[in-house]
XYZ file of C-alpha atoms in Angstrom:
335
model
C 150.935 191.825 -39.658
C 147.752 190.268 -38.305
C 148.007 189.409 -34.602
C 145.557 186.985 -33.023
C 145.823 186.401 -29.287
C 144.395 182.910 -28.858
C 144.545 182.723 -25.068
C 142.391 185.307 -23.310
C 139.673 185.097 -20.697
C 136.331 186.848 -20.425
C 133.293 186.712 -18.163
C 129.770 188.139 -18.533
C 129.349 191.497 -16.820
C 126.091 190.390 -15.248
C 125.354 186.866 -14.037
C 122.884 185.274 -11.645
C 124.050 184.339 -8.187
C 124.362 180.698 -9.153
C 124.711 179.521 -5.558
C 121.329 181.044 -4.707
C 119.833 179.856 -8.006
C 120.883 176.223 -7.564
C 120.734 176.165 -3.765
C 124.239 174.817 -3.103
C 127.926 175.125 -3.907
C 130.591 177.771 -4.310
C 129.718 179.058 -7.765
C 131.326 182.275 -8.963
C 129.291 185.438 -9.334
C 130.196 189.129 -9.522
C 129.610 191.990 -7.081
C 130.039 195.312 -8.895
C 131.182 197.292 -5.870
C 132.707 200.330 -7.646
C 132.949 201.644 -11.224
C 135.266 199.588 -13.408
C 135.812 196.841 -10.834
C 133.996 193.790 -9.512
C 134.528 191.278 -6.762
C 134.521 187.668 -7.877
C 132.652 185.877 -5.120
C 133.000 182.134 -4.662
C 129.777 181.272 -2.931
C 129.748 183.894 -0.203
C 133.532 184.178 0.022
C 135.682 186.801 -1.729
C 137.840 185.186 -4.431
C 139.561 188.047 -6.289
C 138.936 191.527 -7.629
C 138.812 191.950 -11.396
C 138.673 194.996 -13.650
C 136.300 195.942 -16.437
C 138.668 194.516 -19.053
C 137.370 191.118 -17.936
C 133.992 191.909 -19.497
C 134.017 195.184 -21.469
C 134.572 194.417 -25.193
C 135.366 197.993 -26.236
C 137.876 198.454 -23.429
C 139.588 195.206 -24.405
C 139.826 196.242 -28.062
C 141.388 199.579 -27.086
C 143.900 197.951 -24.734
C 144.867 195.480 -27.437
C 145.398 198.224 -30.005
C 148.368 199.444 -27.940
C 150.170 196.209 -28.905
C 149.006 196.096 -32.540
C 146.726 193.153 -31.806
C 143.459 193.008 -33.694
C 141.788 189.739 -32.688
C 141.184 187.944 -29.405
C 140.142 184.338 -28.925
C 138.002 184.469 -25.792
C 137.045 181.754 -23.329
C 135.756 181.692 -19.803
C 137.905 181.911 -16.675
C 138.735 178.313 -15.636
C 137.233 178.759 -12.174
C 133.890 178.927 -14.002
C 134.212 175.320 -15.279
C 132.247 174.042 -12.259
C 132.890 170.387 -13.071
C 132.124 169.601 -9.432
C 128.492 170.739 -9.814
C 125.421 168.680 -10.621
C 125.642 168.002 -14.367
C 122.367 169.732 -15.293
C 123.405 172.815 -13.352
C 126.827 172.879 -14.993
C 125.083 172.583 -18.364
C 122.876 175.590 -17.567
C 125.919 177.609 -16.514
C 127.835 176.514 -19.640
C 124.936 177.530 -21.862
C 124.837 180.975 -20.232
C 128.583 181.507 -20.699
C 128.597 180.178 -24.255
C 125.633 182.304 -25.299
C 127.402 185.389 -23.967
C 130.524 184.595 -26.000
C 128.498 183.794 -29.130
C 126.712 187.145 -28.870
C 130.049 188.921 -28.454
C 131.453 187.251 -31.575
C 128.322 188.093 -33.536
C 128.611 191.770 -32.569
C 132.376 192.020 -33.161
C 133.147 189.395 -35.833
C 136.566 190.834 -36.733
C 137.709 191.272 -33.131
C 136.578 188.153 -31.293
C 136.633 184.381 -31.801
C 134.889 182.194 -29.254
C 135.753 179.019 -27.353
C 133.044 177.394 -25.268
C 132.896 175.452 -22.032
C 131.055 172.167 -21.513
C 130.003 169.982 -18.544
C 132.862 167.492 -18.804
C 131.554 165.553 -15.796
C 128.692 164.177 -17.926
C 129.638 162.772 -21.324
C 126.175 162.959 -22.889
C 125.520 166.529 -21.748
C 129.038 167.570 -22.789
C 128.448 166.290 -26.327
C 125.009 167.911 -26.368
C 126.553 171.290 -25.580
C 129.376 170.671 -28.069
C 126.802 170.278 -30.808
C 125.048 173.464 -29.722
C 128.373 175.352 -29.623
C 128.907 174.385 -33.243
C 125.472 175.742 -34.180
C 125.984 179.127 -32.484
C 129.332 179.791 -34.155
C 131.810 178.809 -31.460
C 135.030 177.418 -32.956
C 136.190 175.137 -30.173
C 136.171 174.480 -26.461
C 138.367 175.118 -23.451
C 138.675 172.260 -20.961
C 140.575 171.730 -17.743
C 143.768 169.696 -17.349
C 141.851 167.263 -15.171
C 138.178 166.676 -14.474
C 137.540 166.424 -10.744
C 141.032 164.921 -10.353
C 140.471 162.386 -13.152
C 143.006 162.423 -15.971
C 141.950 163.167 -19.538
C 142.941 159.591 -20.399
C 139.854 158.165 -18.706
C 137.682 156.196 -21.137
C 134.591 158.257 -20.431
C 136.178 161.388 -21.888
C 137.118 159.766 -25.190
C 133.643 160.193 -26.783
C 133.906 163.927 -26.074
C 137.233 164.170 -27.923
C 135.790 162.004 -30.684
C 132.850 164.400 -31.008
C 135.252 167.356 -31.190
C 136.998 165.708 -34.130
C 133.701 164.885 -35.848
C 132.346 168.406 -35.315
C 135.666 169.960 -36.386
C 135.947 171.859 -33.097
C 139.356 172.749 -31.663
C 140.318 172.019 -28.055
C 142.281 174.242 -25.686
C 143.557 172.571 -22.502
C 144.023 174.942 -19.570
C 145.516 173.997 -16.172
C 143.196 174.218 -13.196
C 142.383 172.384 -9.941
C 146.118 172.072 -9.429
C 147.460 168.887 -7.876
C 148.915 169.442 -4.426
C 147.123 172.789 -4.063
C 146.434 172.425 -0.344
C 150.062 171.537 0.396
C 151.664 174.516 -1.332
C 149.456 177.562 -0.934
C 152.389 179.719 0.217
C 154.360 181.741 -2.350
C 151.649 181.370 -5.027
C 153.117 177.920 -5.752
C 149.909 176.458 -7.255
C 150.231 178.973 -10.097
C 154.027 178.842 -10.407
C 154.613 175.108 -9.930
C 151.213 173.428 -10.108
C 150.060 174.906 -13.405
C 153.071 173.761 -15.477
C 152.799 170.301 -13.901
C 149.069 170.137 -14.611
C 149.600 170.846 -18.292
C 152.267 168.154 -18.574
C 149.861 165.803 -16.818
C 147.270 166.527 -19.502
C 149.697 166.124 -22.428
C 151.084 162.843 -21.105
C 147.608 161.503 -20.348
C 146.438 162.177 -23.894
C 149.598 160.773 -25.500
C 149.973 157.631 -23.407
C 146.269 156.734 -23.620
C 146.463 156.860 -27.418
C 143.980 159.685 -27.945
C 146.128 161.351 -30.607
C 146.749 157.981 -32.249
C 143.038 157.170 -32.416
C 141.969 160.708 -33.340
C 144.628 162.013 -35.739
C 142.526 165.023 -36.794
C 141.847 166.253 -33.266
C 143.296 169.765 -32.940
C 144.522 170.434 -29.389
C 146.397 173.423 -27.978
C 148.088 173.179 -24.570
C 148.533 176.659 -23.105
C 151.451 178.170 -21.193
C 153.793 176.709 -23.843
C 152.763 173.184 -22.913
C 153.695 173.708 -19.273
C 156.405 171.353 -18.031
C 155.986 168.841 -20.860
C 158.416 170.192 -23.455
C 161.203 170.987 -20.938
C 160.942 167.404 -19.625
C 160.376 165.537 -22.901
C 163.757 163.832 -22.470
C 162.713 162.410 -19.119
C 159.267 161.457 -20.419
C 160.795 159.673 -23.427
C 163.390 157.927 -21.249
C 160.640 156.674 -18.957
C 158.766 155.364 -21.981
C 161.896 153.527 -23.158
C 163.148 152.132 -19.845
C 159.793 151.130 -18.330
C 157.429 150.330 -21.188
C 155.656 147.938 -18.818
C 154.450 150.992 -16.883
C 154.296 153.681 -19.548
C 153.585 152.070 -22.924
C 150.646 149.986 -21.773
C 148.029 151.672 -23.994
C 150.120 153.266 -26.739
C 153.433 151.957 -28.058
C 154.369 155.127 -29.969
C 157.307 157.124 -28.574
C 155.972 160.371 -27.011
C 158.558 162.399 -28.937
C 156.737 161.415 -32.131
C 153.835 163.673 -31.104
C 155.841 166.874 -31.103
C 154.382 169.179 -33.762
C 151.137 167.182 -33.784
C 149.545 169.468 -31.208
C 149.831 173.198 -30.614
C 151.189 175.183 -27.661
C 151.024 178.895 -27.025
C 154.066 181.136 -26.643
C 153.721 182.135 -22.981
C 157.225 181.386 -21.710
C 158.178 184.906 -20.494
C 161.663 183.968 -21.663
C 163.169 184.255 -25.173
C 165.576 181.322 -24.717
C 162.769 179.041 -23.606
C 160.595 180.147 -26.506
C 163.442 179.360 -28.916
C 163.650 175.885 -27.358
C 159.891 175.448 -27.817
C 160.178 176.562 -31.449
C 163.034 174.117 -32.015
C 160.864 171.244 -30.769
C 157.492 172.246 -32.148
C 158.231 174.320 -35.230
C 156.701 177.751 -35.696
C 153.509 176.364 -37.223
C 152.600 174.739 -33.916
C 153.284 177.729 -31.646
C 150.500 180.281 -31.217
C 150.381 183.791 -29.791
C 148.839 183.738 -26.326
C 148.772 186.248 -23.499
C 146.431 184.974 -20.735
C 144.981 188.507 -20.822
C 143.838 190.198 -18.668
C 145.516 188.438 -15.745
C 148.863 189.616 -14.335
C 150.685 186.282 -14.719
C 150.120 186.527 -18.461
C 152.131 188.219 -21.196
C 150.274 191.522 -21.103
C 152.614 193.106 -23.652
C 151.213 190.529 -26.098
C 154.251 189.168 -27.872
C 156.547 192.176 -27.496
C 159.455 189.936 -26.475
C 158.925 187.890 -29.657
C 159.319 190.998 -31.787
C 162.651 191.636 -30.053
C 164.082 188.144 -30.711
C 165.229 188.811 -34.289
C 163.274 185.823 -35.541
C 162.607 185.423 -39.280
C 159.497 187.320 -40.334
C 157.863 184.080 -41.464
C 158.338 182.598 -37.975
C 156.827 185.669 -36.323
C 153.881 185.587 -38.721
C 153.309 181.905 -37.937
C 153.202 182.648 -34.209
C 151.156 185.827 -34.515
C 148.414 184.433 -36.760
C 149.058 181.497 -39.096
C 149.288 178.820 -36.395
C 146.100 179.968 -34.702
C 144.251 180.146 -38.011
C 145.244 176.539 -38.721
C 144.382 175.360 -35.198
C 140.909 176.909 -35.405
C 140.463 176.302 -39.173
C 139.816 179.970 -39.971
C 140.442 182.165 -43.009
C 142.864 185.061 -42.580
C 140.807 187.257 -44.916
C 137.900 187.249 -42.463
C 139.982 189.216 -39.941
C 141.776 191.726 -42.159
């Protein structure tokens, strides 16, 4: 059975020191301090240590083979978004990252599918880079759950989503810049609590602002199984019903109506929760994701799904069919 992991992160092995290049900011660059490892530096401060599987395509392919996975959808690490930067500088960084991914896909067309990044802080430049992504073979984009603390419902982002629909490019929404970060740094709470909340924030913002209503062919995937949105859909729907004066101000369609109209990945780390997600979304809207190569991800790449005694058709939907539909790809190209 074809397995496509649609949620993985990659970074170029060699990058400029963007902080020195642009003369400001805490841009990420790599210090290769020992074989097989690099320090991610944020400006001049240590951020985290990463291993070669963050950039080495052959190593990644070999690690994936252990879990019978043939194809990886790759996108940058969210900390690279740099939405806070000057727009022209973010565009230059986005171009560098996108070119690296496009070259990877060109070299390994059966192993890698690319998602780009764009300077969301500038609508015109974002659309400009969207159009270029289309030309260089990138199948969609990854964006953050908020843009410099602005929700995705803001009017200035709508032309970007509209361009994605027109260009037939998929969208992956990834949590980042977590709300309340400074107030809950202990216990890794931004990643455990903030990330699920951020994703629900993004889903609700797009539903309540009417983006899905106005752009019915926009193909969006919310990672980490949609975060806190699906587990709280009852509360979200009840709020819509009991306080339409606050909630239904831009879109009068019940939020439950949008289930199965967007995709989520399968990263629940829990079979019962995944079954709940499948019950709400249907197997054709749940994709195989791992968040590889980071430790909070599902680094056994769907092993728990294989142990759930699901119908083979459901497993095949999760492992490949849903991703192929989300990205509008042909299965034969990856067999």
